[in-house]
Amino acid sequence: MSLPSPWRADFPAFAAFTASRQTYLDTAATAQKPQAVLDALLDHYAGGAANVHRAQHAPGERATLAFEGAREKVAQWLNADNPNEIVFTRGSTEGLNLLAYGLEHLFNAGDEIVISALEHHANLLPWQQLALRRDLKLVILPLDGAGDIDLQQAAQLIGPRTRLLAVSQLSNVLGRWQPLQPLLALARAQGALSVVDGAQGVVHGRHDVTALGCDFYVFSGHKLYAPDGIGVLYGRARAMAKLRHWQFGGEMVQHADYQSARFRPAPLGFEAGTPAIAAAIGLGAALDYLGEQDEYALAAHEAALHQRLLTGLRRFDGLRLLGEPHTALASFVIDGVHNADLSHLLGEQGIAVRAGQHCAMPLLHGLGLPGAIRVSLGLYSDGDDLERFFAALHHALDLLR
Ligand SMILES: Cc1ncc(COP(=O)(O)O)c(C=O)c1O
């Protein structure tokens, strides 16, 4: 069974990859874009680019309608209460930095921010630096044996001093869904704000931020088959109202004189300057595209392919998987082989995988590893990609051993 992907033909990059004999297995780093997204970008520019929210001419109106239409699509995709809860950012990293600055005034020395041991640097460093600026304590939730945030320990560590909890929905290294509902309930019980890093999670299935009950949720467009340079910060209206403005300039201001200014609320108050208009429209097109697909067929394809990835990897002598990933990716090390040597040899054979510390240095150090290889799948990945990868891995190991 070759496990073909019915979606592959929608992604023009695979024609180029086939021509250059590349096998792309690094979707968790960034995803390829469907033709529908490329068409939306071309349509925006070829139809006449204009800035948004400023102009009263027809091109400006057209751009504004498309840009705000994309915001509505994101709000619907996440089941937010309304589009004002959606701020466009540059990506997850910018969303998390925005939060760490925008919420800074709420913290007093000795307050605690709780994250977990598996966070991407994007959901560690902004909080770490905030803690250093304000003399706060950064509390790290440990993982259990399966590589998930340990709920028993979380119940001990999330307490009356906790002012904010920030955790990943799906680990970019271990590929495991984290127990968000109970963690968010623990934070709520202490009156703490909650932030979910949805950078990886948002890509797999539909996620309902209202049902989840988080205060903030961030993700990046480029991992969700949309252009890079665009991301989303969702904030429930009550939580969003606590944010202090962080970047200042055009369009985020209600009134300005030389000595003072009054700023707009979200979303425009947090989108100073000209936003990534085309990329936002592209994100809307990516959501349209995904929304048109059979989500059950898509989930079934991802699950079957993931299973085949795990089964194939387990056949290699000396290969150790980092945990038992739930979906879409697998990270591994091989006894006696350095991940950089291996990824180099895979790269030479046209196999694109990720090697190193995956922007999660403390996690890798905690596992006692200098790095690992990560293979990750998208809806366009197919069984032949995996066969080429397994063959290349065999060949690389023959050379290295
Ligand atoms: C879990 C997680 N959080 C945050 C990020 C940062 O995303 P970006 O680089 O798009 O801002 C990533 C990117 O790999 C990620 O995997």
XYZ file of C-alpha atoms and ligand atoms in Angstrom:
417
model
C 0.000 0.000 0.000
C 1.555 3.253 -1.052
C -0.730 5.537 1.004
C -1.072 8.309 -1.586
C -2.262 11.723 -0.484
C -5.296 13.034 -2.377
C -4.208 16.569 -1.386
C -0.697 16.456 -2.794
C -1.714 17.680 -6.244
C -3.043 20.884 -4.646
C 0.499 21.879 -3.625
C 2.661 23.070 -6.527
C 5.860 22.757 -4.479
C 5.720 19.004 -4.975
C 6.235 19.368 -8.715
C 9.447 21.251 -7.917
C 10.426 18.735 -5.253
C 9.853 15.836 -7.638
C 11.958 17.525 -10.311
C 14.804 18.146 -7.856
C 14.388 14.765 -6.099
C 13.582 16.281 -2.766
C 11.516 14.572 -0.109
C 9.991 17.077 2.273
C 9.491 15.748 5.792
C 9.863 18.988 7.758
C 6.308 20.280 7.846
C 6.371 20.941 11.594
C 9.009 23.596 10.813
C 6.984 25.094 7.983
C 4.308 23.773 5.638
C 4.012 23.973 1.861
C 1.233 26.168 0.459
C -1.726 25.033 -1.629
C -2.443 26.662 -4.990
C -5.506 28.304 -3.413
C -3.221 30.309 -1.107
C -0.856 31.268 -3.929
C -3.886 32.356 -5.988
C -5.133 34.538 -3.136
C -1.734 36.272 -2.882
C -1.589 36.846 -6.615
C -5.160 38.050 -6.682
C -4.459 40.582 -3.938
C -1.407 42.033 -5.675
C -2.522 41.657 -9.279
C -5.886 43.159 -8.446
C -4.129 46.297 -7.179
C -2.428 46.479 -3.796
C -3.554 49.117 -1.353
C -3.184 49.771 2.335
C -5.936 48.822 4.795
C -8.148 50.936 7.074
C -6.808 54.218 5.752
C -7.967 54.941 2.276
C -11.387 55.843 0.977
C -10.602 54.763 -2.562
C -11.814 51.519 -4.126
C -8.513 49.585 -3.981
C -8.183 50.480 -0.289
C -11.717 49.331 0.370
C -11.106 46.078 -1.468
C -7.925 45.379 0.528
C -9.633 46.265 3.820
C -12.576 44.000 3.070
C -10.302 41.084 2.231
C -8.090 41.694 5.280
C -11.007 41.983 7.700
C -12.647 39.027 5.955
C -9.570 36.982 6.840
C -9.933 38.045 10.480
C -13.527 36.821 10.442
C -12.439 33.496 8.975
C -9.868 33.055 11.744
C -12.475 33.918 14.384
C -14.810 31.303 12.920
C -12.053 28.731 12.596
C -11.208 29.050 16.295
C -14.817 29.598 17.352
C -13.910 32.907 18.970
C -16.824 35.046 20.120
C -16.092 37.728 17.549
C -13.354 38.985 15.190
C -12.236 41.658 17.669
C -10.688 38.833 19.657
C -8.273 38.141 16.783
C -5.068 40.193 16.550
C -2.827 39.577 13.565
C 0.827 39.126 14.492
C 3.952 38.003 12.700
C 3.620 34.518 14.193
C 3.482 32.592 17.453
C 6.749 34.110 18.660
C 5.488 37.647 18.228
C 2.162 36.764 19.860
C 3.915 35.403 22.939
C 6.255 38.394 23.147
C 3.284 40.716 22.781
C 1.669 38.980 25.759
C 4.808 39.087 27.887
C 5.038 42.859 27.347
C 1.356 43.612 27.278
C 0.648 41.848 30.571
C 3.805 42.974 32.384
C 2.016 45.644 34.410
C -0.142 42.974 36.087
C 2.800 41.302 37.855
C 4.391 42.119 41.197
C 7.672 40.848 42.583
C 7.295 37.287 43.840
C 4.360 36.438 41.540
C 4.693 33.188 39.649
C 4.494 32.372 35.966
C 4.066 28.676 35.235
C 5.259 27.024 32.037
C 6.324 23.437 31.357
C 9.542 21.572 30.739
C 8.672 20.927 27.092
C 8.131 24.466 25.858
C 9.562 25.797 22.619
C 11.911 28.737 23.235
C 9.112 30.989 21.974
C 7.035 30.045 25.013
C 9.959 30.065 27.438
C 12.149 33.073 26.736
C 9.514 35.848 26.728
C 8.316 34.654 30.180
C 11.836 34.066 31.466
C 12.828 37.591 30.472
C 9.648 39.040 31.976
C 10.419 37.170 35.207
C 13.919 38.636 35.230
C 12.626 42.166 34.576
C 9.991 42.046 37.311
C 11.605 39.741 39.877
C 9.020 37.001 39.327
C 9.424 33.279 39.776
C 9.305 31.105 36.666
C 7.904 27.730 37.700
C 8.562 24.778 35.387
C 6.026 21.951 35.363
C 7.857 18.622 35.061
C 6.889 15.862 32.638
C 5.638 12.396 33.482
C 7.088 9.167 32.096
C 5.111 9.506 28.852
C 6.484 12.985 28.178
C 3.322 14.841 29.144
C 2.970 17.632 31.661
C 2.584 15.828 34.977
C -0.879 16.722 36.294
C -0.251 15.633 39.857
C 2.782 17.844 40.105
C 0.944 20.626 38.276
C -1.752 20.515 40.961
C 0.975 21.119 43.558
C 2.829 23.796 41.616
C -0.080 25.894 40.356
C -1.068 27.780 43.478
C -2.179 31.098 44.921
C 0.958 32.897 43.678
C 0.386 31.743 40.097
C -0.636 34.698 37.965
C -0.236 33.099 34.551
C 0.046 29.642 32.999
C 1.531 29.296 29.500
C 1.720 25.851 27.905
C 1.955 24.159 24.536
C -0.990 22.324 23.101
C 1.141 19.843 21.142
C 4.872 19.372 21.707
C 7.021 20.141 18.669
C 9.579 17.568 19.838
C 7.550 14.781 21.435
C 4.424 15.112 19.264
C 2.111 14.585 22.213
C -1.119 16.434 22.955
C -0.872 18.013 26.365
C -3.644 17.715 28.985
C -4.864 21.253 28.430
C -8.337 21.025 29.960
C -7.185 19.993 33.454
C -4.238 22.397 33.340
C -6.460 25.304 32.369
C -8.896 24.326 35.118
C -6.053 24.459 37.659
C -5.105 27.951 36.455
C -8.724 29.147 36.513
C -9.180 27.895 40.064
C -6.336 30.230 41.106
C -7.663 33.165 39.097
C -4.569 32.991 36.865
C -4.491 33.952 33.193
C -3.869 31.170 30.693
C -1.947 31.164 27.425
C -1.921 28.268 24.969
C 0.854 27.950 22.413
C -1.081 26.423 19.528
C 1.768 26.612 16.984
C 1.754 22.851 16.421
C -1.687 21.968 17.731
C -3.657 24.246 15.429
C -2.446 22.283 12.418
C -4.195 19.060 13.380
C -7.979 19.137 13.574
C -10.252 21.981 14.618
C -9.750 23.648 17.984
C -12.412 25.596 19.776
C -10.910 28.287 21.993
C -14.259 29.045 23.608
C -14.764 25.418 24.648
C -11.124 25.198 25.705
C -11.641 28.200 27.969
C -8.138 29.651 27.589
C -7.605 33.400 27.853
C -5.087 33.565 25.003
C -4.139 31.266 22.123
C -1.373 31.891 19.592
C -0.433 30.270 16.316
C 1.595 30.876 13.141
C 0.125 30.909 9.650
C 3.113 29.319 7.969
C 2.652 25.997 9.766
C -1.010 25.935 8.747
C -0.382 25.987 4.977
C -0.563 29.804 4.925
C 2.155 32.358 4.106
C 4.870 33.249 6.550
C 4.906 36.627 8.261
C 1.379 36.220 9.596
C 0.167 34.768 12.860
C -2.694 35.075 15.271
C -3.136 36.093 18.859
C -6.585 35.161 20.058
C -7.605 36.794 23.323
C -10.941 36.391 25.013
C -12.421 39.925 25.230
C -12.054 40.208 29.015
C -8.428 39.109 28.910
C -7.608 41.189 25.847
C -8.818 44.289 27.723
C -5.989 43.754 30.251
C -3.285 44.044 27.601
C -1.228 47.200 27.519
C -0.287 48.541 24.119
C 3.183 47.583 23.069
C 4.005 48.933 19.617
C 3.068 52.452 18.691
C 2.449 54.091 15.346
C -0.114 54.419 12.614
C -3.660 53.088 12.870
C -3.419 51.937 16.503
C -4.243 55.373 17.838
C -7.604 57.048 18.425
C -6.250 60.492 19.131
C -2.718 61.895 19.219
C -1.243 65.276 20.059
C 2.384 66.162 20.684
C 2.294 65.312 24.369
C -0.209 62.465 24.682
C -2.251 59.897 22.844
C -5.255 57.638 23.292
C -5.083 54.177 21.802
C -7.551 51.876 20.143
C -8.665 48.647 21.767
C -7.982 45.257 20.151
C -7.560 44.269 17.496
C -6.338 47.418 15.718
C -4.697 48.817 18.846
C -2.255 45.920 18.677
C -1.549 46.135 14.962
C 0.573 49.274 14.719
C 1.734 50.177 11.225
C 0.914 48.476 7.961
C 0.109 44.833 8.698
C 1.033 41.817 6.550
C -2.042 42.357 4.368
C -1.406 39.786 1.646
C -0.271 37.176 4.173
C -3.437 37.664 6.238
C -5.537 37.222 3.106
C -3.464 34.120 2.353
C -4.209 32.799 5.832
C -7.915 33.275 5.166
C -7.502 31.338 1.909
C -5.661 28.532 3.719
C -8.544 28.225 6.192
C -11.042 28.193 3.310
C -9.012 25.453 1.654
C -8.784 23.357 4.819
C -12.448 23.925 5.576
C -13.393 22.491 2.178
C -11.592 19.194 2.808
C -13.115 16.086 4.315
C -11.747 16.388 7.835
C -12.312 12.700 8.611
C -10.430 11.597 5.502
C -7.681 14.021 6.387
C -7.363 12.793 9.965
C -7.426 9.175 8.759
C -4.644 9.831 6.248
C -2.492 11.592 8.853
C -3.065 8.776 11.354
C -2.258 5.988 8.858
C 0.886 7.712 7.666
C 2.021 8.477 11.190
C 1.535 4.862 12.143
C 3.601 3.776 9.183
C 6.331 6.231 10.175
C 6.480 4.815 13.704
C 6.401 1.193 12.535
C 9.159 1.826 9.996
C 11.377 3.642 12.490
C 11.032 0.871 15.045
C 12.599 -1.575 12.585
C 15.971 0.189 12.794
C 18.473 -1.324 15.220
C 19.578 1.062 17.919
C 16.936 3.673 17.056
C 15.266 5.259 20.067
C 12.064 7.239 19.644
C 11.647 10.216 21.944
C 8.467 9.025 23.596
C 5.334 7.797 21.919
C 4.168 10.620 19.636
C 0.418 11.021 19.136
C 0.472 12.663 15.751
C 2.253 14.054 12.733
C 5.867 13.746 13.826
C 8.485 11.508 15.367
C 11.793 12.487 16.945
C 14.519 9.935 17.406
C 18.170 9.293 18.142
C 20.336 6.381 17.031
C 22.920 4.819 19.318
C 26.433 5.820 18.410
C 25.374 8.229 15.656
C 25.392 12.019 15.934
C 22.179 13.644 14.723
C 24.112 16.267 12.740
C 26.045 13.597 10.794
C 22.855 11.733 10.089
C 20.884 14.751 8.940
C 23.784 15.763 6.722
C 23.757 12.379 5.000
C 19.970 12.450 4.710
C 20.162 15.955 3.242
C 22.684 14.773 0.663
C 20.152 12.164 -0.429
C 17.432 14.801 -0.808
C 15.627 14.082 2.440
C 14.538 17.202 4.335
C 14.183 16.484 8.040
C 15.024 18.602 11.066
C 18.007 17.893 13.308
C 19.228 19.525 16.494
C 17.519 20.848 19.553
C 14.272 21.947 17.931
C 14.235 25.296 19.773
C 13.691 23.380 22.984
C 17.191 23.235 24.441
C 16.175 22.697 28.064
C 13.955 19.757 27.069
C 16.730 18.094 25.065
C 19.230 18.714 27.876
C 16.745 17.214 30.317
C 16.595 14.107 28.141
C 20.393 14.025 28.193
C 20.598 14.484 24.420
C 22.707 16.878 22.345
C 19.974 16.777 19.713
C 17.588 14.542 17.803
C 16.227 14.033 14.308
C 12.604 14.983 13.725
C 10.512 13.718 10.811
C 7.220 15.548 10.389
C 4.242 15.074 8.097
C 1.660 17.262 6.404
C -1.608 16.444 4.689
C 0.315 16.156 1.421
C 2.855 13.624 2.735
C 2.527 10.108 1.374
C 3.816 6.579 1.775
C 6.417 7.061 -0.969
C 7.955 9.935 1.005
C 8.392 7.539 3.898
C 9.822 4.761 1.715
C 12.436 7.162 0.318
C 13.238 8.346 3.818
C 13.642 4.799 5.180
C 15.889 3.828 2.250
C 18.024 6.940 2.778
C 18.238 6.247 6.503
C 19.451 2.696 5.811
C 22.055 4.010 3.427
C 23.232 6.731 5.843
C 23.553 4.223 8.660
C 25.521 1.847 6.448
C 27.982 4.680 5.829
C 28.167 5.792 9.446
C 28.478 2.425 11.138
C 5.420 24.665 19.755
C 5.944 25.868 19.030
N 5.773 27.084 19.568
C 6.191 28.194 18.947
C 6.845 28.136 17.741
C 7.317 29.401 17.109
O 6.660 29.628 15.909
P 7.135 30.798 14.921
O 8.600 30.560 14.671
O 6.290 30.613 13.727
O 6.883 32.081 15.629
C 7.051 26.894 17.149
C 7.785 26.792 15.876
O 8.368 25.796 15.562
C 6.585 25.733 17.801
O 6.756 24.519 17.266
